[in-house]
CSV table of C-alpha atoms and ligand atoms in Angstrom, one decimal:
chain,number,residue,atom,x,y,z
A,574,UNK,CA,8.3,-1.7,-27.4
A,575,UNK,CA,5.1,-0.7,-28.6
A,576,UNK,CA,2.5,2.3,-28.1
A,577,UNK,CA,-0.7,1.2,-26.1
A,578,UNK,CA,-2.6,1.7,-29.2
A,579,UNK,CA,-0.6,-0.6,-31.5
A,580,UNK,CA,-1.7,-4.1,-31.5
A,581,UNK,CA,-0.2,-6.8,-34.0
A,582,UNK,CA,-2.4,-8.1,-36.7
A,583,UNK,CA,-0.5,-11.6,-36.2
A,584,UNK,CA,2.2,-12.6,-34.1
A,585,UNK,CA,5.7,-10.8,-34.5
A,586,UNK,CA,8.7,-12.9,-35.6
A,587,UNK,CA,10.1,-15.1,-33.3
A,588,UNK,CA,6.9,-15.1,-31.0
A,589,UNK,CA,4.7,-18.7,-30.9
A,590,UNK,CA,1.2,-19.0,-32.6
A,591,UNK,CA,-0.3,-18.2,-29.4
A,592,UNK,CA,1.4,-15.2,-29.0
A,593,UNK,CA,4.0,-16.1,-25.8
A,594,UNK,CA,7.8,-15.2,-26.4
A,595,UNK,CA,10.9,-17.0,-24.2
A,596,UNK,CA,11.3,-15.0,-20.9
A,597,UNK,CA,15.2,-15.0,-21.2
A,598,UNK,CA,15.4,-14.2,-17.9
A,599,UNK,CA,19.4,-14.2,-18.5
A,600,UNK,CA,19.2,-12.0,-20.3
A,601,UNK,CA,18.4,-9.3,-18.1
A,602,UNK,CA,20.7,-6.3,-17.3
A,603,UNK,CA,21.8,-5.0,-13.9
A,604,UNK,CA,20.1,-1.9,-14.4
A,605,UNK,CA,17.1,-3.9,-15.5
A,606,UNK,CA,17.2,-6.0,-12.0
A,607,UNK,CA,17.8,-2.7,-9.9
A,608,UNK,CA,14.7,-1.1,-11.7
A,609,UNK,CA,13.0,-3.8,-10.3
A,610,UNK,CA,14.4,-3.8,-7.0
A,611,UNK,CA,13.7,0.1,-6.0
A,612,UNK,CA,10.1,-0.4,-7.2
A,613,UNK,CA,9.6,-3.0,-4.9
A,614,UNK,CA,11.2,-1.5,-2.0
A,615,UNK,CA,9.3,1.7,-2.5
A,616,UNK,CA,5.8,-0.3,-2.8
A,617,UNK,CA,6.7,-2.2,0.2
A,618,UNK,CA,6.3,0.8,2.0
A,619,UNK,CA,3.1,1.8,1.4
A,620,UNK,CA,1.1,-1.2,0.8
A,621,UNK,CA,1.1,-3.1,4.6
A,622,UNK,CA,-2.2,-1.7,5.8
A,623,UNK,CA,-3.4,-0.2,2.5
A,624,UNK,CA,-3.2,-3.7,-0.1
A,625,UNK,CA,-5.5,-6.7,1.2
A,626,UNK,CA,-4.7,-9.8,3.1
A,627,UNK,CA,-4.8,-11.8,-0.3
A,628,UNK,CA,-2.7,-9.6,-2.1
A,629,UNK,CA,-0.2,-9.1,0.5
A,630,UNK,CA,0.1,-13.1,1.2
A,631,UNK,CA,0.3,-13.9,-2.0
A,632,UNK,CA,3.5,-11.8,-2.5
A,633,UNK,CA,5.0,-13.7,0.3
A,634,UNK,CA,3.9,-17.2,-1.3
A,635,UNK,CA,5.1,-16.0,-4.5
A,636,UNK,CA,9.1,-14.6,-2.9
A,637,UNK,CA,8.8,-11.9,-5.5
A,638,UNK,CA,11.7,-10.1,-3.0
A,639,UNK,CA,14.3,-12.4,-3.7
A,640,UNK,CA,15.8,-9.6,-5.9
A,641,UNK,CA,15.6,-9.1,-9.4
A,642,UNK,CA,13.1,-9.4,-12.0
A,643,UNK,CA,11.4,-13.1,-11.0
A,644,UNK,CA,12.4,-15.8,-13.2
A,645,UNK,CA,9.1,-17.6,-14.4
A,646,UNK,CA,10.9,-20.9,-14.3
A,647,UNK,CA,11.4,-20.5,-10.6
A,648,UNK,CA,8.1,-18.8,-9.9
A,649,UNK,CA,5.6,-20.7,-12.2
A,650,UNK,CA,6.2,-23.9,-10.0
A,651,UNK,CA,5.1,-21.9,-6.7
A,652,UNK,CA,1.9,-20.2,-8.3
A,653,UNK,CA,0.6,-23.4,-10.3
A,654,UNK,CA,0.9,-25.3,-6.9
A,655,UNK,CA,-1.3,-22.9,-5.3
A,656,UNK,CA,-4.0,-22.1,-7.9
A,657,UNK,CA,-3.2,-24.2,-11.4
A,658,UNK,CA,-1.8,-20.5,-12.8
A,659,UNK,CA,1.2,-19.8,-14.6
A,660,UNK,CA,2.2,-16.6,-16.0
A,661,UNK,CA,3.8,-16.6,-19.7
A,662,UNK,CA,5.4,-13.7,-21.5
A,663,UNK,CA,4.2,-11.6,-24.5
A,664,UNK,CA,6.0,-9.0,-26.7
A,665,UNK,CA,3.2,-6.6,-25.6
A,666,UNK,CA,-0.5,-5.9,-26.2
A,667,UNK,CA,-2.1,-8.5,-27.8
A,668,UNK,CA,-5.4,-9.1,-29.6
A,669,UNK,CA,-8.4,-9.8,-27.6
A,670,UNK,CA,-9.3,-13.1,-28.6
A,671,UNK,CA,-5.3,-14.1,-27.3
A,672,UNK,CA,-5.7,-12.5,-24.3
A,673,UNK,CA,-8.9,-14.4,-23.4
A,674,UNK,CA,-7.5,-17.9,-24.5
A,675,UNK,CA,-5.0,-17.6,-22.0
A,676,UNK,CA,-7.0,-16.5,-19.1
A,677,UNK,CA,-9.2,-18.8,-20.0
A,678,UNK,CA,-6.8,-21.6,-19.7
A,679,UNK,CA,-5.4,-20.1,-16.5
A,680,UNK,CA,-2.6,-18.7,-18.2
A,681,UNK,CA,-1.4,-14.6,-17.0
A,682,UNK,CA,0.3,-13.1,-20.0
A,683,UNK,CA,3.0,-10.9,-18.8
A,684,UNK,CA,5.0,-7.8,-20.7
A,685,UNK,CA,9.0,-9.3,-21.0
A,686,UNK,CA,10.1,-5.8,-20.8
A,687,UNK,CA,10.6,-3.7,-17.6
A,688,UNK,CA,10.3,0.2,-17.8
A,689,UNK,CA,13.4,2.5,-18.2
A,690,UNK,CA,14.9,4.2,-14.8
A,691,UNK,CA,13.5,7.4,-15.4
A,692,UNK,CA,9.9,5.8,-16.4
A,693,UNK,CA,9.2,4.9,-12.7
A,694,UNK,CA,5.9,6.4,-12.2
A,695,UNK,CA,3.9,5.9,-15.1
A,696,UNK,CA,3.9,4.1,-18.3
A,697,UNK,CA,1.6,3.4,-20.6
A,698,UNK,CA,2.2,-0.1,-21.7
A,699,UNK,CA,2.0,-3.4,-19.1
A,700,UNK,CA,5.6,-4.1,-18.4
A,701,UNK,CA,7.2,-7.0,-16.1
A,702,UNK,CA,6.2,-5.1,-12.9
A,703,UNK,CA,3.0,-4.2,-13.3
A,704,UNK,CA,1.9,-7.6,-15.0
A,705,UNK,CA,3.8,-9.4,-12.1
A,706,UNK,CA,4.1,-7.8,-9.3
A,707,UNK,CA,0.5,-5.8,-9.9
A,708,UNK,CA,-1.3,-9.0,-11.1
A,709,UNK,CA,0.0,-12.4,-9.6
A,710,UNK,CA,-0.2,-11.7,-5.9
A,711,UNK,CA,-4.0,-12.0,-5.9
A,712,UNK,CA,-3.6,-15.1,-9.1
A,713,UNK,CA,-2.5,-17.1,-5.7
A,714,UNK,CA,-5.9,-16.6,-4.0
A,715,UNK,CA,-8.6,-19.4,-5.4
A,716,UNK,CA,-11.4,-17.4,-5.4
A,717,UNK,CA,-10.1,-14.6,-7.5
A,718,UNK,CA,-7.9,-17.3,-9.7
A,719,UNK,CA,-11.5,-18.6,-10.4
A,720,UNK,CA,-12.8,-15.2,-11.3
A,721,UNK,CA,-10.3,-14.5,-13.7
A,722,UNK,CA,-10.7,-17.7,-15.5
A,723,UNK,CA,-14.2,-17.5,-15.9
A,724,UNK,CA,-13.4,-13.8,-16.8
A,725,UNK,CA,-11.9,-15.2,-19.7
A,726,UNK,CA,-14.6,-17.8,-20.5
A,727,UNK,CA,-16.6,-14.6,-20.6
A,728,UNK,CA,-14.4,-12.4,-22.9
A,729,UNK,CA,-14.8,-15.0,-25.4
A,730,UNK,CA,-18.7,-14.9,-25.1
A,731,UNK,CA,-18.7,-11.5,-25.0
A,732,UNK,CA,-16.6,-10.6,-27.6
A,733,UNK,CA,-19.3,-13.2,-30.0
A,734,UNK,CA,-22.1,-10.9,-28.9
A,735,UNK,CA,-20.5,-7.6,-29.2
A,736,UNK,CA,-20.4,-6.7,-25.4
A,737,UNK,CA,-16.9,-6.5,-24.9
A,738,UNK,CA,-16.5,-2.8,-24.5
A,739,UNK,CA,-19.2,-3.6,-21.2
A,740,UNK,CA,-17.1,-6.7,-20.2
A,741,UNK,CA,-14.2,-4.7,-20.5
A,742,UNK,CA,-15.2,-1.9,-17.8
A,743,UNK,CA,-15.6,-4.8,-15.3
A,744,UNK,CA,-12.1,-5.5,-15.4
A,745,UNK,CA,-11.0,-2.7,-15.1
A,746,UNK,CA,-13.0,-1.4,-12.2
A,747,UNK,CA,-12.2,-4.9,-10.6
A,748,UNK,CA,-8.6,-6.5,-11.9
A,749,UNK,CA,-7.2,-3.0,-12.0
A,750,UNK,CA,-9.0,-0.7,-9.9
A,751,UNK,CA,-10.6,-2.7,-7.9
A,752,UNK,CA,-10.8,-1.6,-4.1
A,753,UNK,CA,-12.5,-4.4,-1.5
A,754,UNK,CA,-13.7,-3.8,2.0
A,755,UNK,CA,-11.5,-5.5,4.9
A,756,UNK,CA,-11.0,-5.2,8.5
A,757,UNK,CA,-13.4,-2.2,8.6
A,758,UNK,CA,-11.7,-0.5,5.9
A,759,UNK,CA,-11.1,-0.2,2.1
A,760,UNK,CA,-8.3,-2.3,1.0
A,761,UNK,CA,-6.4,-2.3,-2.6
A,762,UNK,CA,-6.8,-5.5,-4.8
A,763,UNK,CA,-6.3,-4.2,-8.3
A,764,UNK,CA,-3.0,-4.8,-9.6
A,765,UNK,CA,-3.3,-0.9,-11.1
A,766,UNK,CA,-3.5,0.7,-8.1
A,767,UNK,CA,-1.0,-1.7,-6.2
A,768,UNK,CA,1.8,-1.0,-8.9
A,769,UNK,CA,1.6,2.4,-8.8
A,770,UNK,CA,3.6,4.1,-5.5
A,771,UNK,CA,0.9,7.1,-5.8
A,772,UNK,CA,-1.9,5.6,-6.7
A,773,UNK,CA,-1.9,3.5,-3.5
A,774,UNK,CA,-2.3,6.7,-1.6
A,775,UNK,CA,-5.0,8.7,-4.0
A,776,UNK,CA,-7.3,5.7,-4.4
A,777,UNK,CA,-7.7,5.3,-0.1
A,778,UNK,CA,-6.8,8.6,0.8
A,779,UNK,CA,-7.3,11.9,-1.4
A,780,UNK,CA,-10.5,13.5,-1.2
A,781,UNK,CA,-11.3,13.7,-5.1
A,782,UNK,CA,-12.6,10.4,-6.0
A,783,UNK,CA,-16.0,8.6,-5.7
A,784,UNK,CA,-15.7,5.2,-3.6
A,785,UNK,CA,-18.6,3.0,-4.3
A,786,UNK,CA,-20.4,-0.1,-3.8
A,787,UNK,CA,-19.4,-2.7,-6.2
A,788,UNK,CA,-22.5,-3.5,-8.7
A,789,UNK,CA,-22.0,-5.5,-11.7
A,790,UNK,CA,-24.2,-4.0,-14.2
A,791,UNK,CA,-23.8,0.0,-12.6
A,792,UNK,CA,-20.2,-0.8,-13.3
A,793,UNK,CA,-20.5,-2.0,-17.1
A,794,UNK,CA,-22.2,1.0,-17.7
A,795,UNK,CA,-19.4,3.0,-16.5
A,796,UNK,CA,-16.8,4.9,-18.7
A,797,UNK,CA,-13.2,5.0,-17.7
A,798,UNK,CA,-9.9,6.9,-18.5
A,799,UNK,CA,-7.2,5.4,-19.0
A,800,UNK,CA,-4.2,8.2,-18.5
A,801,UNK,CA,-4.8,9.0,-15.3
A,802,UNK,CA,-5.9,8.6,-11.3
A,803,UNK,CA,-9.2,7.2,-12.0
A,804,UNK,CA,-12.5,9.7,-10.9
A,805,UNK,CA,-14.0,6.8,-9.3
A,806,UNK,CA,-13.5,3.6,-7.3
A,807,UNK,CA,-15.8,0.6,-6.6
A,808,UNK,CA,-15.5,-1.8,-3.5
A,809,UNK,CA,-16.1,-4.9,-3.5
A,810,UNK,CA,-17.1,-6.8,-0.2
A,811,UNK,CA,-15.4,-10.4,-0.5
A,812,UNK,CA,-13.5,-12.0,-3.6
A,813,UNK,CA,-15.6,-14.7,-2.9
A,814,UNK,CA,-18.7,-12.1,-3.8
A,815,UNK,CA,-16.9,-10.8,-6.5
A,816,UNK,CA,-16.7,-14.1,-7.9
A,817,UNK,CA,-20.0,-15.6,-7.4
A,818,UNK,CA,-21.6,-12.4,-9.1
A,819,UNK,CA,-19.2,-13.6,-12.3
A,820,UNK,CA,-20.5,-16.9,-12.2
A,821,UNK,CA,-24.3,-15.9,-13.5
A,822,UNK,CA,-25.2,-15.4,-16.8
A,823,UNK,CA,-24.7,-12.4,-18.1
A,824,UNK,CA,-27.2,-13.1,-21.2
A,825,UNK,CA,-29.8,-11.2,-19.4
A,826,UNK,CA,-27.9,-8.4,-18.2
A,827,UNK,CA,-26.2,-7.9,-21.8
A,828,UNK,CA,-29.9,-7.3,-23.4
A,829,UNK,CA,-30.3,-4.6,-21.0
A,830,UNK,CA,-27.5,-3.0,-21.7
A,831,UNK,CA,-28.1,-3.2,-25.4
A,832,UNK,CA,-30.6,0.1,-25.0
A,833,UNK,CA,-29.2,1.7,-21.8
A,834,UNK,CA,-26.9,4.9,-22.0
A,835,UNK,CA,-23.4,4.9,-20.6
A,836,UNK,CA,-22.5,6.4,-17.3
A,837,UNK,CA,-20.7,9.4,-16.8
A,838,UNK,CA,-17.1,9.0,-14.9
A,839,UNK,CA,-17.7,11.2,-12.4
A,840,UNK,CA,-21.6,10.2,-11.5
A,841,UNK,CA,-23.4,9.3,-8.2
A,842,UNK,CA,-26.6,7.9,-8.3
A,843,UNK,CA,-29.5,7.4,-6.2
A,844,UNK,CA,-28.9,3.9,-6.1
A,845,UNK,CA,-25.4,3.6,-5.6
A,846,UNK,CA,-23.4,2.6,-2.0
A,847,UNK,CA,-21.7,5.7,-0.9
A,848,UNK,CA,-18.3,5.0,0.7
A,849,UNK,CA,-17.1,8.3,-0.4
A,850,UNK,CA,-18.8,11.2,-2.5
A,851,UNK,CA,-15.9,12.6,-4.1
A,852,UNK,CA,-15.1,16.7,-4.7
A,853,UNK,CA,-13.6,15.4,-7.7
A,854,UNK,CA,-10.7,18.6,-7.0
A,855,UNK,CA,-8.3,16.7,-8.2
A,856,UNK,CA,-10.0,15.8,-11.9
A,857,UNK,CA,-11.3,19.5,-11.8
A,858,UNK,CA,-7.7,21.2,-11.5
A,859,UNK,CA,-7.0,19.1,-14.6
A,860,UNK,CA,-5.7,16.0,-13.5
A,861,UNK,CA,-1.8,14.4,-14.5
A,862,UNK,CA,-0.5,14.0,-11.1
B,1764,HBI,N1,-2.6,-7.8,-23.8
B,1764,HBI,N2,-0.5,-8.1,-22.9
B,1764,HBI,C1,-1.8,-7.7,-22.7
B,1764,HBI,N3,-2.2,-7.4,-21.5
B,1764,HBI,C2,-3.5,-7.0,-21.3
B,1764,HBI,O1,-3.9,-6.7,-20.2
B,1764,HBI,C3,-4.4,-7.1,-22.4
B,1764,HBI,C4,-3.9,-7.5,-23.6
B,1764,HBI,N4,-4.8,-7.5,-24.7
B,1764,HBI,C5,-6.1,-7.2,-24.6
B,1764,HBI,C6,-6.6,-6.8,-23.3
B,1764,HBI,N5,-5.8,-6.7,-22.3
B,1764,HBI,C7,-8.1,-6.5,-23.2
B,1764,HBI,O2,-8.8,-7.4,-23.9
B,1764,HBI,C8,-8.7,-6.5,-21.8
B,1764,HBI,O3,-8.2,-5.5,-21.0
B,1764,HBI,C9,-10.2,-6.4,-21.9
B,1765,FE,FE1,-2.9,-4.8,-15.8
């Protein structure tokens, strides 16, 4: 298991040229299975009502609950059905380029591992639950299946033009933090928030942080932090609006950005969509939980 930071130079022994490693699902331990078990048992209480229709159906098309860390041989069959997707595992982080190649070729990569019993609320490093159970859910819904593909059309486009730190802010204000608006309320989508037992409840209900309307190139201006509840939250209205505003170019919008200045976390601007102005108490009293 590796720090955040550390990414491979080339593929670690016994991993293919692409990067994916055998899931050995047998090789599991009890404890490992059980880890599993009580996350999803305590997410299952808090997301009916808070996690959106698409993520919530796709759990039950996906029979994530049938205990134990999913086997990918049994669960790969159900989710390329649905959307053409498969999820393959990884030894951990991996570069960029890899990471794009497989999204772009509708392929989730997914952490092997699955964090220690007393690592329950937050880790730094993707493992098994996050990747699946954050991520796959919404991998089942065809309009955000086609948003992450093209996602990864994009990474590779971006990453030729030198815009991937912008690119990079969209998925994580969308695939990880994203919010959406449903049923006359703010619903989770983003698999960070729906992994994460507190999360769930700060991102809909604390006070503290901004909730705004979704805008593509407001939000690849954006900075982010990535060790803690995030200052900010933007909500999108549709998947299907989430994905047609992927499917422009985004030639134009990277030439603006060239010479414009990054946002702040916690900023509110004139032209945003207010859902929520934050107080921001929560950032202010110095954050960590
Ligand atoms: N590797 N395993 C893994 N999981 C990720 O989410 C991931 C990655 N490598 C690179 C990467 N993400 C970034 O390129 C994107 O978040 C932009
Ligand atoms: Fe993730």
């Amino acid at each position: 298991m590796s720090d955040f930071e550390h990414v491979f130079e080339a593929p670690p022994e016994g991993a293919a040229a692409d990067w994916t490693i055998p899931q050995n699902w047998a090789a599991y331990t009890d404890v490992e299975h059980e880890t599993w078990n009580t996350l999803y048992a305590r997410q299952m209480k808090i997301l009916p009502g808070r996690a959106c229709e698409a993520y919530m159906r796709g759990l039950d098309a996906l029979d994530l609950n049938m205990g134990g860390i999913p086997d990918f041989e049994v669960m790969n069959p159900k989710l390329q059905a649905l959307t053409g997707w498969t999820v393959v595992c990884v030894p951990g982080l991996v570069p960029d380029d890899v990471f794009f190649d497989h999204l772009a070729n509708r392929r989730f990569v997914s952490g092997q591992f699955i964090r220690k019993p007393d690592q329950l609320d937050y880790l730094q490093e993707p493992d098994i639950f996050h990747d699946v159970f954050g991520h796959v859910p919404m991998l089942t819904d065809p309009d955000f299946a086609a948003y992450m593909e093209a996602y990864g059309k994009g990474g590779q486009r971006a990453q030729s033009l030198g815009m991937l730190k912008n690119l990079a802010r969209l998925y994580w204000y969308t695939v990880e933090f994203g919010l959406m608006k449903e049923a006359d309320s703010l619903r989770i989508y983003g698999a960070g928030i729906v992994s994460s037992a507190t999360e769930s409840v700060f991102s809909l209900e604390d006070a503290s942080p901004n909730r705004l309307g979704f805008d593509l190139e407001r939000v690849m201006k954006t900075l982010y932090r990535i060790d803690d509840f995030q200052q900010v939250y933007f909500v999108i209205d549709s998947i299907e609006a989430l994905k047609e505003v992927t499917l422009q170019d985004f030639g134009p919008i990277y030439e603006r950005l060239q010479g414009a200045e990054d946002l702040p976390i916690e900023a509110v601007l004139p032209s945003d969509r207010v859902f929520t102005c934050g107080t921001q108490a929560y950032a202010h009293k110095g954050g960590r939980f």
